[in-house]
Short mmCIF file of C-alpha atoms in Angstrom, two decimals:
data_model
loop_
_atom_site.label_atom_id
_atom_site.label_comp_id
_atom_site.label_asym_id
_atom_site.label_seq_id
_atom_site.Cartn_x
_atom_site.Cartn_y
_atom_site.Cartn_z
CA MET X 25 -13.45 -0.70 18.88
CA LYS X 26 -13.79 2.09 16.48
CA PHE X 27 -15.48 2.83 13.11
CA GLY X 28 -14.52 4.60 9.95
CA VAL X 29 -15.95 5.07 6.53
CA PHE X 30 -14.15 4.62 3.40
CA TYR X 31 -14.07 6.31 -0.04
CA GLU X 32 -12.58 5.23 -3.37
CA LEU X 33 -14.90 7.45 -5.10
CA GLN X 34 -16.01 4.75 -7.49
CA LEU X 35 -17.78 5.53 -10.51
CA PRO X 36 -18.62 2.53 -13.18
CA LYS X 37 -19.55 3.26 -16.83
CA PRO X 38 -21.38 4.55 -18.45
CA TRP X 39 -20.75 8.30 -17.39
CA GLY X 40 -23.04 11.10 -17.83
CA PRO X 41 -22.15 14.80 -17.93
CA ARG X 42 -23.04 15.05 -14.08
CA SER X 43 -21.81 11.71 -13.02
CA GLU X 44 -18.63 12.85 -11.27
CA ARG X 45 -20.26 15.90 -9.92
CA ASP X 46 -23.17 13.91 -8.30
CA LEU X 47 -20.69 11.26 -6.95
CA TYR X 48 -18.76 13.83 -4.92
CA HIS X 49 -21.77 15.60 -3.75
CA ASP X 50 -23.21 12.24 -2.48
CA ALA X 51 -20.06 11.24 -0.76
CA LEU X 52 -19.90 14.50 1.04
CA SER X 53 -23.54 14.08 2.01
CA GLN X 54 -22.56 10.64 3.47
CA LEU X 55 -19.77 12.12 5.45
CA GLU X 56 -22.01 14.66 6.93
CA LEU X 57 -24.49 11.85 7.96
CA ALA X 58 -21.66 9.73 9.31
CA ASP X 59 -20.41 12.70 11.26
CA ARG X 60 -23.85 13.28 13.04
CA LEU X 61 -24.30 9.54 13.55
CA GLY X 62 -21.11 9.12 15.73
CA TYR X 63 -18.66 7.62 13.36
CA ASP X 64 -14.96 8.04 14.34
CA TYR X 65 -12.98 8.18 11.07
CA ALA X 66 -13.58 9.27 7.51
CA TRP X 67 -11.00 7.95 5.04
CA GLU X 68 -10.16 9.33 1.50
CA VAL X 69 -7.81 7.62 -1.05
CA GLU X 70 -5.61 9.07 -3.59
CA HIS X 71 -5.37 7.30 -6.84
CA HIS X 72 -4.42 8.25 -10.42
CA PHE X 73 -5.91 7.32 -13.75
CA LEU X 74 -7.77 4.20 -12.52
CA GLU X 75 -10.82 4.48 -14.52
CA GLU X 76 -14.34 3.37 -12.77
CA TYR X 77 -12.08 1.95 -9.80
CA SER X 78 -11.19 5.36 -8.25
CA HIS X 79 -11.81 9.10 -9.27
CA SER X 80 -10.13 10.49 -6.29
CA PRO X 81 -6.75 12.35 -7.38
CA ALA X 82 -6.80 15.11 -5.03
CA PRO X 83 -8.22 13.83 -1.59
CA GLU X 84 -7.06 17.14 0.14
CA VAL X 85 -9.78 19.06 -1.98
CA PHE X 86 -12.40 16.56 -0.81
CA LEU X 87 -11.43 16.38 2.63
CA GLY X 88 -11.07 20.24 2.83
CA ALA X 89 -14.82 20.33 1.72
CA ALA X 90 -15.62 17.89 4.51
CA SER X 91 -14.01 19.73 6.93
CA GLN X 92 -16.49 22.49 6.63
CA ARG X 93 -19.51 20.19 6.59
CA THR X 94 -18.72 17.96 9.63
CA LYS X 95 -17.73 18.94 13.22
CA ARG X 96 -16.11 15.84 14.99
CA ILE X 97 -15.29 13.05 12.59
CA ARG X 98 -11.50 12.45 11.99
CA LEU X 99 -10.59 13.00 8.44
CA GLY X 100 -8.06 10.59 7.24
CA HIS X 101 -5.62 10.57 4.20
CA GLY X 102 -5.87 6.79 3.31
CA ILE X 103 -3.21 7.49 1.69
CA ILE X 104 -1.31 10.35 0.13
CA GLN X 105 1.12 9.01 -2.46
CA LEU X 106 4.58 9.78 -1.45
CA THR X 107 5.87 8.84 -4.78
CA THR X 108 3.93 11.17 -6.82
CA ASN X 109 3.74 14.38 -4.72
CA HIS X 110 6.76 16.47 -3.61
CA PRO X 111 7.19 16.32 0.27
CA ALA X 112 6.88 20.09 0.70
CA ARG X 113 3.56 20.25 -1.02
CA VAL X 114 2.37 17.22 1.17
CA ALA X 115 3.41 19.22 4.06
CA GLU X 116 1.69 22.32 2.99
CA ARG X 117 -1.66 20.65 2.32
CA VAL X 118 -1.83 18.47 5.39
CA ALA X 119 -1.29 21.47 7.57
CA CYS X 120 -3.65 23.65 5.84
CA LEU X 121 -6.31 20.97 6.21
CA ASP X 122 -5.42 20.44 9.83
CA LEU X 123 -5.98 24.12 10.51
CA LEU X 124 -9.42 24.23 8.50
CA SER X 125 -10.47 20.98 10.47
CA ASP X 126 -9.65 22.46 13.82
CA GLY X 127 -7.12 19.52 14.18
CA ARG X 128 -8.98 16.53 12.78
CA VAL X 129 -6.61 14.97 10.15
CA GLU X 130 -5.20 11.80 10.23
CA LEU X 131 -1.82 11.43 7.86
CA GLY X 132 -1.70 8.09 6.03
CA LEU X 133 1.30 7.78 3.76
CA GLY X 134 1.61 5.01 0.82
CA GLU X 135 3.71 4.30 -2.35
CA GLY X 136 1.10 3.99 -5.10
CA ALA X 137 0.39 0.53 -6.39
CA SER X 138 0.63 0.44 -10.19
CA ILE X 139 2.70 1.30 -13.23
CA THR X 140 -0.90 3.07 -14.58
CA GLU X 141 -0.33 5.33 -11.72
CA LEU X 142 3.41 5.73 -11.04
CA GLY X 143 4.71 5.90 -14.57
CA PRO X 144 3.56 9.18 -15.54
CA PHE X 145 5.33 10.63 -12.50
CA ASP X 146 8.49 8.75 -13.65
CA ARG X 147 8.64 6.50 -10.68
CA SER X 148 8.88 2.57 -10.98
CA MET X 149 7.41 -0.25 -9.20
CA GLU X 150 10.91 -1.41 -8.20
CA GLU X 151 11.94 1.81 -6.61
CA LYS X 152 8.84 2.68 -4.97
CA ARG X 153 9.44 1.57 -1.33
CA ALA X 154 13.05 3.39 -1.26
CA VAL X 155 11.33 6.62 -2.57
CA TRP X 156 8.51 6.25 0.20
CA GLU X 157 11.39 5.86 2.76
CA ASP X 158 13.28 8.88 1.61
CA ALA X 159 10.02 11.03 1.49
CA VAL X 160 9.15 10.10 5.08
CA ARG X 161 12.63 11.40 6.17
CA CYS X 162 11.99 14.51 4.00
CA VAL X 163 8.67 15.48 4.91
CA LEU X 164 8.22 14.94 8.55
CA PRO X 165 10.52 17.35 9.92
CA MET X 166 8.77 20.17 7.73
CA PHE X 167 5.86 20.12 10.21
CA THR X 168 8.19 21.09 13.25
CA GLN X 169 11.21 22.77 12.03
CA GLU X 170 11.29 26.53 11.22
CA GLY X 171 14.29 25.87 8.75
CA TRP X 172 14.65 22.52 7.19
CA GLU X 173 16.98 21.27 4.30
CA TYR X 174 17.57 17.71 3.00
CA ASP X 175 19.70 15.92 0.64
CA GLY X 176 18.32 12.35 0.07
CA PRO X 177 18.57 10.03 -2.82
CA TYR X 178 15.23 10.90 -4.20
CA PHE X 179 14.47 14.39 -2.95
CA LYS X 180 16.55 17.53 -2.46
CA PHE X 181 15.30 20.47 -0.47
CA PRO X 182 16.90 23.85 0.10
CA LEU X 183 16.62 25.30 3.42
CA ARG X 184 13.07 26.76 3.87
CA ASN X 185 10.42 27.17 6.40
CA VAL X 186 7.46 25.18 5.12
CA LEU X 187 4.28 26.90 6.15
CA PRO X 188 1.73 26.81 7.62
CA LYS X 189 2.15 24.48 10.29
CA PRO X 190 -0.40 22.03 11.52
CA LEU X 191 -2.51 22.46 14.53
CA GLN X 192 -1.89 19.25 15.72
CA ARG X 193 1.72 19.00 17.46
CA PRO X 194 4.02 17.93 16.33
CA HIS X 195 1.92 16.55 13.40
CA PRO X 196 -1.26 14.53 12.66
CA PRO X 197 -1.12 10.75 13.58
CA LEU X 198 0.80 8.93 11.02
CA TRP X 199 -0.29 5.75 8.98
CA VAL X 200 1.04 3.30 6.67
CA ALA X 201 -0.97 1.64 3.72
CA CYS X 202 -0.69 -2.11 4.16
CA SER X 203 -1.97 -3.39 0.82
CA GLN X 204 0.22 -6.41 1.08
CA LEU X 205 -0.21 -8.02 4.55
CA GLU X 206 3.65 -8.26 5.32
CA THR X 207 3.51 -4.50 5.35
CA ILE X 208 1.55 -4.64 8.56
CA GLU X 209 4.83 -5.75 10.53
CA MET X 210 6.59 -3.04 8.80
CA ALA X 211 4.19 -0.37 10.10
CA GLY X 212 4.91 -1.55 13.49
CA ARG X 213 8.28 -1.55 13.04
CA ARG X 214 8.25 2.16 11.55
CA GLY X 215 6.04 3.14 14.66
CA MET X 216 3.06 4.04 12.43
CA GLY X 217 -0.76 3.13 12.40
CA ALA X 218 -1.50 0.05 9.62
CA LEU X 219 -4.22 0.58 7.43
CA GLY X 220 -4.93 -2.79 5.84
CA PHE X 221 -7.73 -4.89 4.36
CA GLN X 222 -10.03 -7.36 5.88
CA PHE X 223 -8.35 -10.58 7.25
CA LEU X 224 -9.49 -13.89 5.86
CA SER X 225 -9.93 -15.72 9.13
CA ALA X 226 -9.94 -14.65 12.92
CA ASP X 227 -6.64 -16.62 13.15
CA ALA X 228 -5.17 -14.36 10.54
CA ALA X 229 -6.37 -11.07 12.43
CA HIS X 230 -4.97 -12.58 15.74
CA ALA X 231 -1.48 -13.52 14.22
CA TRP X 232 -1.10 -10.17 12.40
CA VAL X 233 -2.50 -7.90 15.37
CA HIS X 234 0.51 -9.63 17.46
CA ALA X 235 2.93 -9.29 14.73
CA TYR X 236 2.16 -5.63 14.46
CA TYR X 237 2.28 -4.81 18.25
CA ASN X 238 5.40 -6.97 18.83
CA SER X 239 7.08 -5.20 15.99
CA PHE X 240 5.96 -1.78 17.57
CA VAL X 241 7.02 -2.57 21.06
CA LYS X 242 10.12 -4.86 20.51
CA ARG X 243 11.81 -4.19 16.98
CA GLN X 244 10.68 -0.29 16.42
CA GLU X 245 13.09 1.52 13.91
CA LYS X 246 11.71 4.84 13.03
CA LEU X 247 12.77 6.36 9.99
CA ALA X 248 13.00 10.04 11.24
CA GLU X 249 11.93 11.79 14.55
CA TYR X 250 8.16 11.58 14.63
CA GLU X 251 5.21 10.80 17.13
CA THR X 252 4.35 7.17 17.04
CA ASN X 253 0.77 5.96 16.57
CA PRO X 254 -0.15 2.48 17.62
CA ASN X 255 -3.19 1.46 15.73
CA ILE X 256 -4.30 -1.14 13.40
CA ALA X 257 -7.20 -0.66 11.09
CA ILE X 258 -8.79 -2.93 8.68
CA VAL X 259 -11.12 -1.97 5.73
CA SER X 260 -14.20 -4.25 5.18
CA TYR X 261 -16.79 -4.42 2.71
CA PHE X 262 -20.20 -3.32 4.14
CA MET X 263 -23.81 -3.14 3.91
CA CYS X 264 -26.29 -3.25 6.69
CA ALA X 265 -29.94 -3.76 5.96
CA GLU X 266 -32.79 -5.36 8.03
CA THR X 267 -32.19 -8.90 6.68
CA ASP X 268 -29.06 -10.69 5.42
CA GLU X 269 -30.76 -11.25 2.03
CA GLU X 270 -31.71 -7.56 1.60
CA ALA X 271 -28.05 -6.53 2.45
CA ARG X 272 -26.94 -8.58 -0.19
CA ARG X 273 -29.09 -7.46 -2.70
CA ARG X 274 -28.13 -4.08 -2.06
CA ALA X 275 -24.39 -4.62 -1.87
CA ASP X 276 -23.78 -5.34 -5.56
CA GLY X 277 -21.08 -2.65 -5.66
CA VAL X 278 -18.90 -4.77 -3.17
CA THR X 279 -18.38 -7.59 -5.69
CA PHE X 280 -17.74 -4.87 -8.25
CA PHE X 281 -15.01 -3.33 -6.04
CA GLN X 282 -13.38 -6.83 -5.72
CA PHE X 283 -13.48 -7.27 -9.45
CA ALA X 284 -12.07 -3.99 -10.23
CA LEU X 285 -9.40 -4.36 -7.60
CA ARG X 286 -8.29 -7.50 -9.08
CA TYR X 287 -8.43 -6.27 -12.78
CA TYR X 288 -6.05 -3.60 -11.62
CA ASN X 289 -3.79 -5.91 -9.61
CA ALA X 290 -3.55 -8.85 -11.81
CA ALA X 291 -1.43 -8.01 -14.82
CA LYS X 292 2.35 -7.85 -14.79
CA GLY X 293 3.62 -4.64 -13.54
CA ARG X 294 -0.13 -3.88 -12.75
CA GLU X 295 -0.53 -2.25 -16.25
CA ARG X 296 -3.92 -2.39 -17.71
CA ALA X 297 -5.68 -1.74 -21.39
CA ARG X 298 -5.38 1.83 -22.98
CA PRO X 299 -7.79 4.40 -21.61
CA GLY X 300 -11.17 4.36 -22.85
CA THR X 301 -10.91 0.73 -24.41
CA VAL X 302 -12.45 -1.17 -21.63
CA SER X 303 -15.61 -0.97 -19.51
CA LEU X 304 -15.14 -2.63 -16.30
CA TRP X 305 -18.67 -2.53 -15.65
CA GLU X 306 -19.29 -4.61 -18.62
CA GLU X 307 -16.78 -6.99 -17.94
CA TYR X 308 -18.13 -7.29 -14.32
CA GLU X 309 -21.63 -7.69 -15.82
CA ALA X 310 -20.28 -10.61 -18.04
CA TRP X 311 -18.48 -12.20 -15.05
CA LYS X 312 -21.77 -12.14 -13.03
CA ARG X 313 -23.60 -13.88 -15.65
CA ALA X 314 -20.98 -16.55 -16.09
CA ASN X 315 -20.43 -16.99 -12.25
CA PRO X 316 -23.53 -16.75 -10.27
CA GLU X 317 -22.51 -19.16 -7.56
CA ALA X 318 -19.05 -17.26 -7.02
CA LEU X 319 -21.00 -13.96 -6.67
CA GLN X 320 -23.08 -15.33 -3.93
CA ARG X 321 -19.89 -16.65 -2.12
CA ALA X 322 -18.32 -13.27 -2.38
CA LEU X 323 -21.45 -11.61 -0.86
CA SER X 324 -21.05 -13.94 2.05
CA GLY X 325 -17.80 -12.34 3.33
CA GLY X 326 -17.10 -8.91 4.75
CA LEU X 327 -19.67 -7.12 6.89
CA ILE X 328 -22.63 -7.61 4.69
CA GLY X 329 -25.99 -8.47 6.78
CA SER X 330 -28.54 -7.82 9.16
CA PRO X 331 -27.51 -5.94 12.50
CA GLU X 332 -27.37 -9.35 14.34
CA THR X 333 -25.15 -10.92 11.67
CA LEU X 334 -22.73 -7.86 11.77
CA ARG X 335 -22.74 -7.95 15.65
CA ARG X 336 -21.49 -11.54 15.56
CA LYS X 337 -18.74 -11.13 12.98
CA LEU X 338 -17.57 -7.94 14.61
CA ARG X 339 -17.12 -9.63 18.04
CA LYS X 340 -14.45 -11.84 16.26
CA PHE X 341 -12.48 -8.91 15.03
CA GLU X 342 -12.96 -7.28 18.56
CA ALA X 343 -11.52 -10.55 20.33
CA SER X 344 -8.40 -9.95 18.11
CA ASN X 345 -7.89 -6.43 19.51
CA ILE X 346 -8.15 -4.72 16.10
CA ASP X 347 -8.43 -1.07 16.84
CA GLN X 348 -10.57 0.19 14.04
CA VAL X 349 -12.71 -1.25 11.42
CA ILE X 350 -13.31 0.85 8.23
CA LEU X 351 -16.60 0.30 6.56
CA LEU X 352 -16.38 0.21 2.68
CA ASN X 353 -19.87 1.13 1.52
CA GLN X 354 -19.45 3.37 -1.53
CA ALA X 355 -18.60 1.02 -4.10
CA GLY X 356 -19.86 0.08 -7.73
CA LYS X 357 -23.44 1.34 -8.35
CA ASN X 358 -24.50 1.17 -4.53
CA THR X 359 -27.08 3.88 -4.04
CA HIS X 360 -26.67 6.89 -2.08
CA GLU X 361 -30.06 6.13 -0.47
CA HIS X 362 -28.94 2.61 0.39
CA ILE X 363 -25.62 3.70 1.42
CA SER X 364 -27.16 6.17 3.97
CA GLU X 365 -29.80 3.66 5.03
CA SER X 366 -26.97 1.35 6.03
CA LEU X 367 -24.80 3.98 7.75
CA GLU X 368 -27.94 4.89 10.01
CA LEU X 369 -29.03 1.24 10.85
CA PHE X 370 -25.69 0.26 11.77
CA ALA X 371 -25.01 3.28 13.93
CA ARG X 372 -28.21 2.66 15.65
CA GLU X 373 -28.37 -1.06 16.06
CA VAL X 374 -24.58 -2.10 16.17
CA MET X 375 -22.20 0.48 16.75
CA PRO X 376 -22.92 1.47 20.32
CA GLU X 377 -22.01 -2.01 21.76
CA PHE X 378 -18.45 -1.84 20.20
CA HIS X 379 -18.30 1.97 21.25
CA ALA X 380 -19.10 0.98 24.79
CA ARG X 381 -16.12 -1.47 25.05
CA GLU X 382 -13.40 0.84 23.75
CA PRO X 383 -12.12 1.95 27.14
CA ALA X 384 -11.38 -1.70 27.85
CA HIS X 385 -9.31 -1.92 24.62
CA GLN X 386 -7.57 1.12 25.23
CA ASP X 387 -6.41 -0.27 28.64
CA TRP X 388 -5.31 -3.52 26.92
CA LYS X 389 -3.28 -1.47 24.40
CA ARG X 390 -1.83 0.66 27.44
CA ARG X 391 -0.61 -2.44 29.13
CA VAL X 392 0.77 -3.96 25.93
CA LEU X 393 2.86 -0.97 25.07
CA ALA X 394 4.03 -0.76 28.65
CA GLY X 395 5.19 -4.28 28.39
CA GLU X 396 2.70 -5.39 31.27
CA ILE X 397 1.20 -7.73 28.83
CA GLU X 398 3.50 -9.97 26.44
CA LEU X 399 2.05 -10.99 23.31
CA GLU X 400 2.95 -14.24 21.71
CA GLU X 401 5.25 -14.16 18.85
CA ILE X 402 3.10 -15.98 16.02
CA ASP X 403 4.25 -17.19 12.65
CA THR X 404 2.31 -15.08 9.90
CA GLU X 405 3.64 -17.26 7.01
CA PRO X 406 0.37 -19.33 6.99
CA PHE X 407 -1.67 -16.04 6.99
CA ARG X 408 -0.39 -14.17 3.89
CA GLU X 409 -3.06 -14.49 1.50
CA ARG X 410 -4.85 -11.50 0.90
CA PHE X 411 -7.67 -12.86 -1.21
CA GLY X 412 -9.43 -15.94 -0.10
CA PRO X 413 -11.42 -18.60 -2.23
CA ASN X 414 -14.45 -16.82 -2.03
CA ALA X 415 -13.19 -13.45 -3.54
CA VAL X 416 -14.18 -12.38 -7.04
CA ARG X 417 -11.48 -12.92 -9.81
CA ALA X 418 -10.93 -10.60 -12.62
CA ALA X 419 -11.24 -12.10 -16.03
CA ALA X 420 -7.57 -11.23 -16.72
CA GLU X 421 -6.45 -13.70 -14.04
#
């Protein structure tokens, strides 16, 4: 199993004049550390206008800086919004980053998740999947064709040579954001890697891994001509410390992340309050005071605990044949010191065991893709709940 680190660049209020500056510089220092420690991937989101939840509208800038401070770690767009970016600008920026990083880019493609984000770009929630599919068909040939033109329902592009071309040929590995679990099956059908959130149980992980690989092998329908990428990765809340109690004490940001995520997802159309009128951190603090038991239940999930606790939990993921676990450590007001110590302890005490068994997993995958292993078709209907009973719920719900 491989491991990544994940960044929304969260910044709860109150904000000082250097808060965003320090947020970015601390995150870059953490990526530099993760690179030295042997983590495999660094993933950076693209979001717009989501106060406190994500201050990351230009991931190519952040990852460009990271490319000059790291040597080995893969640099993942997790994801680029194809609904709010022109395909040619996506192709240009991704290719530039791939050249600067010596071919370390992973290209996640997504739709955007709310009216708050999509509205200013004249996109609607109802059309976002269709826009995404049209953009995929438009953008991917730009990486390989010296002359490309496109006439689709949402994008028109006259004959041009989009430059530069990426170092990785034909293009960086492709991924799909899977904010809804059923998108995992779609990712397999499209021949792309799946980027999703942690499953609620080992049975759910088992079912969705089977659904993904069966769709990839048996029901693949690519949107264009591109290199496939059979991979399924999950994002998990994360904090590693010497004891479970200390890890939970340091992981307060994890429950803020859950609270903010539900806040931006709960309302009709996912549209929220007017800018500057709500402090999510104050709302969260009020929720904590009113729900101390729910807070403790929420902290019992994810990968939060001592090295031994995390090894036990990760063996369940490993048994489901997940390809990668992406660790969400930068959340809420988790400190730079605790994030760095968590990364170091996990890399020293936990990661080597699972890295050592990666060749066996790759052999399993090769046999599945070759048809030597046929995976059971499992009904995923019982496993479509993204938020479990212990998840934090926003006040708006």
